[in-house]
Short mmCIF file of C-alpha atoms in Angstrom, two decimals:
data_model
loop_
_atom_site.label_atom_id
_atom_site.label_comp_id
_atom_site.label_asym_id
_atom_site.label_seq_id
_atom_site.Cartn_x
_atom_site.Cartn_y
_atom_site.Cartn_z
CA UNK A 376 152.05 22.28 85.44
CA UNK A 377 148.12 21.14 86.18
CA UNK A 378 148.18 21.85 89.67
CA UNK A 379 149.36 25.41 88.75
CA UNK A 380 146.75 25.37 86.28
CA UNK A 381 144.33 24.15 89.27
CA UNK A 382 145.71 26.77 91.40
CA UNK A 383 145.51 29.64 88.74
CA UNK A 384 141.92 28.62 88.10
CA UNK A 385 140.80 28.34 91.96
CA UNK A 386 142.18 32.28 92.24
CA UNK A 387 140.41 33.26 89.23
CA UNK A 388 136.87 31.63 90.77
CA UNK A 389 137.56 33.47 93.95
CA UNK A 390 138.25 37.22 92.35
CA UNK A 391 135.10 36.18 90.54
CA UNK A 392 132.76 35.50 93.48
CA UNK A 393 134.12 38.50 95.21
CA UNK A 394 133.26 40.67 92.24
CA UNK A 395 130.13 38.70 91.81
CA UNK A 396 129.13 39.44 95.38
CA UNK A 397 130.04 43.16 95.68
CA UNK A 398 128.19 43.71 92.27
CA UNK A 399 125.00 41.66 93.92
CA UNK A 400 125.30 43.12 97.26
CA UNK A 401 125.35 46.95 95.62
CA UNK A 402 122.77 46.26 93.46
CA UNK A 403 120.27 44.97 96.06
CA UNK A 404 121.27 47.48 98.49
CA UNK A 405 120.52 50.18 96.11
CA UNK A 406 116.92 48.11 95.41
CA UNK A 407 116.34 48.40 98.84
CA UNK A 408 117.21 52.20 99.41
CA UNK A 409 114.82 52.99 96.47
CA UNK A 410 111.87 50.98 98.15
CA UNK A 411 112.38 52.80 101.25
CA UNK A 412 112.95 56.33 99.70
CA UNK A 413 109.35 55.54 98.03
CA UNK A 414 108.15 54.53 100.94
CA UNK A 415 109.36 57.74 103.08
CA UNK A 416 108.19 59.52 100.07
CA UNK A 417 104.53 57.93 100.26
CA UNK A 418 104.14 58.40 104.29
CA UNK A 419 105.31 61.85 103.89
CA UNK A 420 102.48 62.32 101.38
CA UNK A 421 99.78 60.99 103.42
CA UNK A 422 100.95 63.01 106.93
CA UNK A 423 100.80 65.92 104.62
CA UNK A 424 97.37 65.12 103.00
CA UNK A 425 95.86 64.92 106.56
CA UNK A 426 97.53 68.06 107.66
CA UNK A 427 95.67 69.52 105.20
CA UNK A 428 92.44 68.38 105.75
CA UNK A 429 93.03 69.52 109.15
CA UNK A 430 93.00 72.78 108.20
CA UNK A 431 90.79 73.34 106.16
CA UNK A 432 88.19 71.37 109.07
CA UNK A 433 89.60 73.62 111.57
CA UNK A 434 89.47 76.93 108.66
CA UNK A 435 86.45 76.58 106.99
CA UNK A 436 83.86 75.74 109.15
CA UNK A 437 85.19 76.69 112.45
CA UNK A 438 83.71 79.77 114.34
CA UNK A 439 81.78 83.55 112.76
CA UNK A 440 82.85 84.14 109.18
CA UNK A 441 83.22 87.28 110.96
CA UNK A 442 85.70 86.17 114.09
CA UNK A 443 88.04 84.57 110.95
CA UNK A 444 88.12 87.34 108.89
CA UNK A 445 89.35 89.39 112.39
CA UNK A 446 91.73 86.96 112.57
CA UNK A 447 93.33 86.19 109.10
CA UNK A 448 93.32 90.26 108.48
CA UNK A 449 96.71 90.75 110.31
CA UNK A 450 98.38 87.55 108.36
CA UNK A 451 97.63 89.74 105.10
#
């Protein structure tokens, strides 16, 4: 009757530490996914900050007001 007990209790601790280690395992890869999503998130930011300062360098004070206004008419 103890070794079944033994037995019966070694099964139980195995389930256990495969639950345990799914559960872990899900939870850290979800950590990590939401790191990297900010991180995508925070380079995609930046690339489109300096696109923008791009154009306004390249809008504002490029050329005759004169030559941009020629050119921006037909985009209205």
């Amino acid at each position: 009757m103890a070794e079944l007990l033994i037995w019966l209790v070694a099964a139980l601790a195995a389930v256990g530490g495969v639950v345990l280690g799914r559960v872990w395992g899900r939870t850290e890869g979800e950590r990590v996914g939401k790191r990297e999503a900010e991180r995508d998130a925070m380079q995609d930011k930046n690339e489109r900050v300096e696109r923008g300062r791009d154009a306004v360098r390249d809008g504002r004070g490029a050329h005759d007001p004169a030559d941009r206004l020629r050119r921006n008419d037909g985009r209205w």
